[in-house]
Amino acid sequence: DQQVKQNSPSLSVQEGRISILNCDYTNSMFDYFLWYKKYPAEGPTFLISISSIKDKNEDGRFTVFLNKSAKHLSLHIVPSQPGDSAVYFCAASVNGGYNKLIFGAGTRLAVHP
Amino acid sequence: DTAVSQTPKYLVTQMGNDKSIKCEQNLGHDTMYWYKQDSKKFLKIMFSYNNKELIINETVPNRFSPKSPDKAHLNLHINSLELGDSAVYFCASSQGNGQTQYFGPGTRLLVL
């Protein structure tokens, strides 16, 4: 039973445009959400996170939006750059749940010139 | 000055062998984790240690045994390796109940 779902396995975007990566979750107990970026043959790198008490968190070109009623979050990258090409994983956890991260399957983003 | 390091990076071995993977973090964190990324690319937690104490033990065959000699190290020993154990194993760490985890580069295990 997948509690965190990334339904788009891949996304292709032109350099300079906006990339929007989506993530849905089913467990209403999740209260902390993270996005990780992963290059081939490397470990996931923490990108940005959001607590369930917020609906938006911004860090430079990266913004995460959280819609708790829809159990949906999204990562916006503006403007997209070729170096952003990677696999992006959405993850969620429950505070007090020993920080067990539940990951989605990932979305492969390709930013082309 | 890698924050979370793992050795070896690649491991090719025969079925039935016993092998260990080592993880070290120099972030001063007190919680460490092992995750497995299977052929379908899902990352799933296996174990977590906080201050050398096991706090998460998912449904993992008991051929897998984690060991934490101190807060900065978490090793994974696997007995009687099976073909299905082939995967990428990632170590991670976090501070206390901080929910952001930092990952190592992964160990690619191939069982023949």
mmCIF file of C-alpha atoms in Angstrom:
data_model
loop_
_atom_site.group_PDB
_atom_site.id
_atom_site.type_symbol
_atom_site.label_atom_id
_atom_site.label_comp_id
_atom_site.label_asym_id
_atom_site.label_seq_id
_atom_site.Cartn_x
_atom_site.Cartn_y
_atom_site.Cartn_z
ATOM 1 C CA ASP A 1 0.000 0.000 0.000
ATOM 2 C CA GLN A 2 1.710 3.139 -1.230
ATOM 3 C CA GLN A 3 1.133 5.943 1.224
ATOM 4 C CA VAL A 4 3.085 8.444 -0.864
ATOM 5 C CA LYS A 5 2.474 8.542 -4.582
ATOM 6 C CA GLN A 6 4.214 10.338 -7.397
ATOM 7 C CA ASN A 7 2.068 9.500 -10.365
ATOM 8 C CA SER A 8 4.258 11.057 -13.036
ATOM 9 C CA PRO A 9 7.348 8.935 -13.609
ATOM 10 C CA SER A 10 8.891 11.586 -15.814
ATOM 11 C CA LEU A 11 8.651 15.255 -16.758
ATOM 12 C CA SER A 12 10.356 17.184 -19.531
ATOM 13 C CA VAL A 13 10.675 20.978 -19.308
ATOM 14 C CA GLN A 14 12.437 23.628 -21.314
ATOM 15 C CA GLU A 15 15.201 25.600 -19.660
ATOM 16 C CA GLY A 16 13.905 28.788 -18.085
ATOM 17 C CA ARG A 17 10.346 27.520 -17.713
ATOM 18 C CA ILE A 18 8.622 26.300 -14.560
ATOM 19 C CA SER A 19 8.858 22.663 -13.455
ATOM 20 C CA ILE A 20 5.993 21.378 -11.308
ATOM 21 C CA LEU A 21 6.382 18.029 -9.603
ATOM 22 C CA ASN A 22 3.418 16.545 -7.811
ATOM 23 C CA CYS A 23 2.978 14.216 -4.866
ATOM 24 C CA ASP A 24 -0.121 12.759 -3.185
ATOM 25 C CA TYR A 25 -0.378 11.021 0.153
ATOM 26 C CA THR A 26 -3.011 8.941 1.882
ATOM 27 C CA ASN A 27 -1.971 8.962 5.543
ATOM 28 C CA SER A 28 -3.546 11.946 7.328
ATOM 29 C CA MET A 29 -1.076 11.478 10.195
ATOM 30 C CA PHE A 30 1.815 12.725 8.059
ATOM 31 C CA ASP A 31 2.884 16.117 9.341
ATOM 32 C CA TYR A 32 6.221 16.739 7.684
ATOM 33 C CA PHE A 33 7.053 16.536 4.007
ATOM 34 C CA LEU A 34 10.360 16.655 2.190
ATOM 35 C CA TRP A 35 11.683 16.740 -1.341
ATOM 36 C CA TYR A 36 14.943 15.059 -2.238
ATOM 37 C CA LYS A 37 16.877 15.287 -5.463
ATOM 38 C CA LYS A 38 18.917 12.364 -6.698
ATOM 39 C CA TYR A 39 21.550 12.171 -9.402
ATOM 40 C CA PRO A 40 22.587 8.765 -10.829
ATOM 41 C CA ALA A 41 24.988 6.804 -8.630
ATOM 42 C CA GLU A 42 24.603 9.299 -5.768
ATOM 43 C CA GLY A 43 22.524 9.419 -2.612
ATOM 44 C CA PRO A 44 19.368 11.538 -2.298
ATOM 45 C CA THR A 45 20.142 15.166 -1.470
ATOM 46 C CA PHE A 46 17.765 17.116 0.744
ATOM 47 C CA LEU A 47 16.162 19.966 -1.175
ATOM 48 C CA ILE A 48 13.320 21.540 0.769
ATOM 49 C CA SER A 49 10.735 20.613 3.382
ATOM 50 C CA ILE A 50 7.431 21.806 4.770
ATOM 51 C CA SER A 51 5.604 21.263 8.024
ATOM 52 C CA SER A 52 1.887 20.586 8.008
ATOM 53 C CA ILE A 53 1.261 23.867 9.848
ATOM 54 C CA LYS A 54 2.310 25.739 6.710
ATOM 55 C CA ASP A 55 0.998 25.727 3.186
ATOM 56 C CA LYS A 56 4.050 27.139 1.436
ATOM 57 C CA ASN A 57 7.799 27.162 1.884
ATOM 58 C CA GLU A 58 10.223 28.882 -0.435
ATOM 59 C CA ASP A 59 13.973 28.567 -0.859
ATOM 60 C CA GLY A 60 15.458 30.371 -3.824
ATOM 61 C CA ARG A 61 14.183 28.829 -7.034
ATOM 62 C CA PHE A 62 12.346 26.079 -5.129
ATOM 63 C CA THR A 63 8.885 26.386 -3.596
ATOM 64 C CA VAL A 64 6.853 23.634 -1.999
ATOM 65 C CA PHE A 65 3.095 23.957 -1.674
ATOM 66 C CA LEU A 66 1.012 21.837 0.664
ATOM 67 C CA ASN A 67 -2.743 21.308 0.350
ATOM 68 C CA LYS A 68 -3.730 19.287 3.402
ATOM 69 C CA SER A 69 -7.389 18.947 2.503
ATOM 70 C CA ALA A 70 -6.429 17.393 -0.834
ATOM 71 C CA LYS A 71 -3.473 15.508 0.685
ATOM 72 C CA HIS A 72 -1.347 16.926 -2.091
ATOM 73 C CA LEU A 73 1.958 18.690 -2.317
ATOM 74 C CA SER A 74 3.915 20.088 -5.197
ATOM 75 C CA LEU A 75 7.417 21.311 -5.863
ATOM 76 C CA HIS A 76 7.857 24.286 -8.167
ATOM 77 C CA ILE A 77 11.229 25.064 -9.718
ATOM 78 C CA VAL A 78 11.496 28.465 -11.364
ATOM 79 C CA PRO A 79 13.388 29.001 -13.561
ATOM 80 C CA SER A 80 14.369 25.453 -14.442
ATOM 81 C CA GLN A 81 18.012 24.849 -15.302
ATOM 82 C CA PRO A 82 19.714 21.896 -17.035
ATOM 83 C CA GLY A 83 21.488 21.094 -13.747
ATOM 84 C CA ASP A 84 18.072 20.431 -12.209
ATOM 85 C CA SER A 85 17.767 17.293 -14.328
ATOM 86 C CA ALA A 86 17.547 14.483 -11.773
ATOM 87 C CA VAL A 87 15.068 12.194 -10.048
ATOM 88 C CA TYR A 88 12.969 13.985 -7.429
ATOM 89 C CA PHE A 89 11.571 12.041 -4.493
ATOM 90 C CA CYS A 90 8.740 13.185 -2.283
ATOM 91 C CA ALA A 91 8.857 11.868 1.308
ATOM 92 C CA ALA A 92 6.627 12.156 4.360
ATOM 93 C CA SER A 93 6.901 11.395 8.049
ATOM 94 C CA VAL A 94 4.935 11.474 11.270
ATOM 95 C CA ASN A 95 6.337 13.541 14.156
ATOM 96 C CA GLY A 96 6.968 11.150 16.976
ATOM 97 C CA GLY A 97 7.097 8.264 14.551
ATOM 98 C CA TYR A 98 10.848 7.937 14.942
ATOM 99 C CA ASN A 99 11.303 9.879 11.729
ATOM 100 C CA LYS A 100 10.472 6.994 9.471
ATOM 101 C CA LEU A 101 10.463 8.567 6.021
ATOM 102 C CA ILE A 102 7.984 7.140 3.530
ATOM 103 C CA PHE A 103 9.108 7.819 -0.027
ATOM 104 C CA GLY A 104 7.278 8.104 -3.310
ATOM 105 C CA ALA A 105 8.558 6.321 -6.406
ATOM 106 C CA GLY A 106 10.229 9.429 -7.786
ATOM 107 C CA THR A 107 9.789 11.643 -10.854
ATOM 108 C CA ARG A 108 12.577 11.970 -13.383
ATOM 109 C CA LEU A 109 12.909 15.595 -14.457
ATOM 110 C CA ALA A 110 14.687 16.452 -17.691
ATOM 111 C CA VAL A 111 15.402 20.117 -18.351
ATOM 112 C CA HIS A 112 16.475 20.671 -21.933
ATOM 113 C CA PRO A 113 18.006 23.809 -23.458
ATOM 114 C CA ASP B 1 34.924 15.907 4.402
ATOM 115 C CA THR B 2 31.922 13.843 3.282
ATOM 116 C CA ALA B 3 29.036 14.164 5.734
ATOM 117 C CA VAL B 4 27.676 10.605 5.413
ATOM 118 C CA SER B 5 30.009 8.030 3.911
ATOM 119 C CA GLN B 6 29.525 4.375 3.067
ATOM 120 C CA THR B 7 31.938 1.582 2.217
ATOM 121 C CA PRO B 8 32.128 -0.180 -0.087
ATOM 122 C CA LYS B 9 30.464 1.704 -2.912
ATOM 123 C CA TYR B 10 30.095 -1.473 -4.967
ATOM 124 C CA LEU B 11 29.828 -5.038 -3.734
ATOM 125 C CA VAL B 12 29.545 -8.092 -5.973
ATOM 126 C CA THR B 13 29.294 -11.436 -4.235
ATOM 127 C CA GLN B 14 27.975 -14.974 -4.533
ATOM 128 C CA MET B 15 24.761 -16.315 -3.077
ATOM 129 C CA GLY B 16 25.200 -17.694 0.403
ATOM 130 C CA ASN B 17 28.063 -15.395 1.363
ATOM 131 C CA ASP B 18 28.063 -13.050 4.361
ATOM 132 C CA LYS B 19 28.925 -9.397 3.813
ATOM 133 C CA SER B 20 29.006 -6.117 5.722
ATOM 134 C CA ILE B 21 28.416 -2.526 4.692
ATOM 135 C CA LYS B 22 29.777 0.305 6.816
ATOM 136 C CA CYS B 23 28.398 3.785 7.368
ATOM 137 C CA GLU B 24 29.920 6.771 9.123
ATOM 138 C CA GLN B 25 28.616 10.297 9.629
ATOM 139 C CA ASN B 26 30.571 13.320 10.772
ATOM 140 C CA LEU B 27 27.554 15.600 11.236
ATOM 141 C CA GLY B 28 27.328 15.008 14.972
ATOM 142 C CA HIS B 29 23.887 13.443 14.518
ATOM 143 C CA ASP B 30 22.573 10.918 16.999
ATOM 144 C CA THR B 31 20.155 9.011 14.772
ATOM 145 C CA MET B 32 21.140 6.819 11.820
ATOM 146 C CA TYR B 33 19.161 4.785 9.318
ATOM 147 C CA TRP B 34 19.442 2.098 6.667
ATOM 148 C CA TYR B 35 17.238 2.273 3.580
ATOM 149 C CA LYS B 36 16.966 -0.165 0.682
ATOM 150 C CA GLN B 37 16.239 0.946 -2.885
ATOM 151 C CA ASP B 38 14.917 -2.023 -4.800
ATOM 152 C CA SER B 39 14.701 -2.688 -8.517
ATOM 153 C CA LYS B 40 11.492 -0.641 -8.722
ATOM 154 C CA LYS B 41 13.455 2.305 -7.276
ATOM 155 C CA PHE B 42 11.390 2.570 -4.083
ATOM 156 C CA LEU B 43 13.366 3.710 -1.053
ATOM 157 C CA LYS B 44 12.217 1.796 2.015
ATOM 158 C CA ILE B 45 13.446 2.091 5.557
ATOM 159 C CA MET B 46 14.962 -0.976 7.150
ATOM 160 C CA PHE B 47 16.422 0.102 10.493
ATOM 161 C CA SER B 48 17.061 3.144 12.633
ATOM 162 C CA TYR B 49 19.318 3.646 15.627
ATOM 163 C CA ASN B 50 19.199 6.521 18.098
ATOM 164 C CA ASN B 51 22.213 6.842 20.394
ATOM 165 C CA LYS B 52 23.188 3.252 19.594
ATOM 166 C CA GLU B 53 19.699 1.977 20.442
ATOM 167 C CA LEU B 54 17.519 0.277 17.835
ATOM 168 C CA ILE B 55 14.303 2.279 17.403
ATOM 169 C CA ILE B 56 12.982 1.180 14.010
ATOM 170 C CA ASN B 57 13.058 -2.404 12.818
ATOM 171 C CA GLU B 58 10.879 -2.880 9.767
ATOM 172 C CA THR B 59 9.850 -6.247 8.432
ATOM 173 C CA VAL B 60 13.284 -7.306 7.323
ATOM 174 C CA PRO B 61 14.616 -10.892 7.235
ATOM 175 C CA ASN B 62 16.690 -11.632 10.306
ATOM 176 C CA ARG B 63 19.620 -12.352 7.978
ATOM 177 C CA PHE B 64 20.074 -8.567 8.162
ATOM 178 C CA SER B 65 21.633 -7.363 11.391
ATOM 179 C CA PRO B 66 22.521 -3.738 12.038
ATOM 180 C CA LYS B 67 25.188 -2.803 14.548
ATOM 181 C CA SER B 68 25.957 0.622 15.951
ATOM 182 C CA PRO B 69 29.281 0.717 17.802
ATOM 183 C CA ASP B 70 28.847 4.442 18.488
ATOM 184 C CA LYS B 71 26.637 7.357 17.440
ATOM 185 C CA ALA B 72 28.699 8.080 14.352
ATOM 186 C CA HIS B 73 28.659 4.573 12.906
ATOM 187 C CA LEU B 74 25.961 2.179 11.760
ATOM 188 C CA ASN B 75 26.975 -1.011 10.016
ATOM 189 C CA LEU B 76 24.799 -3.532 8.221
ATOM 190 C CA HIS B 77 25.705 -7.202 8.204
ATOM 191 C CA ILE B 78 23.922 -9.568 5.850
ATOM 192 C CA ASN B 79 24.131 -13.341 6.274
ATOM 193 C CA SER B 80 23.469 -15.984 3.632
ATOM 194 C CA LEU B 81 22.987 -13.517 0.803
ATOM 195 C CA GLU B 82 20.173 -14.203 -1.655
ATOM 196 C CA LEU B 83 19.573 -12.996 -5.204
ATOM 197 C CA GLY B 84 16.730 -10.789 -3.965
ATOM 198 C CA ASP B 85 19.111 -8.877 -1.725
ATOM 199 C CA SER B 86 20.559 -7.201 -4.808
ATOM 200 C CA ALA B 87 19.733 -3.517 -4.390
ATOM 201 C CA VAL B 88 21.223 -0.181 -3.464
ATOM 202 C CA TYR B 89 21.534 0.339 0.285
ATOM 203 C CA PHE B 90 21.581 3.900 1.623
ATOM 204 C CA CYS B 91 22.635 5.053 5.029
ATOM 205 C CA ALA B 92 21.227 8.298 6.437
ATOM 206 C CA SER B 93 21.451 10.366 9.600
ATOM 207 C CA SER B 94 19.489 13.054 11.418
ATOM 208 C CA GLN B 95 19.701 15.003 14.636
ATOM 209 C CA GLY B 96 17.416 13.951 17.470
ATOM 210 C CA ASN B 97 13.824 14.161 16.408
ATOM 211 C CA GLY B 98 14.769 16.400 13.508
ATOM 212 C CA GLN B 99 12.869 15.107 10.549
ATOM 213 C CA THR B 100 15.380 15.990 7.849
ATOM 214 C CA GLN B 101 17.641 13.079 7.008
ATOM 215 C CA TYR B 102 20.941 13.285 5.157
ATOM 216 C CA PHE B 103 21.919 10.396 2.941
ATOM 217 C CA GLY B 104 25.153 8.682 2.028
ATOM 218 C CA PRO B 105 26.119 7.861 -1.577
ATOM 219 C CA GLY B 106 24.772 4.311 -1.444
ATOM 220 C CA THR B 107 26.254 0.817 -1.686
ATOM 221 C CA ARG B 108 25.348 -1.116 -4.817
ATOM 222 C CA LEU B 109 25.063 -4.776 -3.892
ATOM 223 C CA LEU B 110 24.859 -7.428 -6.592
ATOM 224 C CA VAL B 111 24.341 -11.034 -5.568
ATOM 225 C CA LEU B 112 25.160 -13.590 -8.266
#
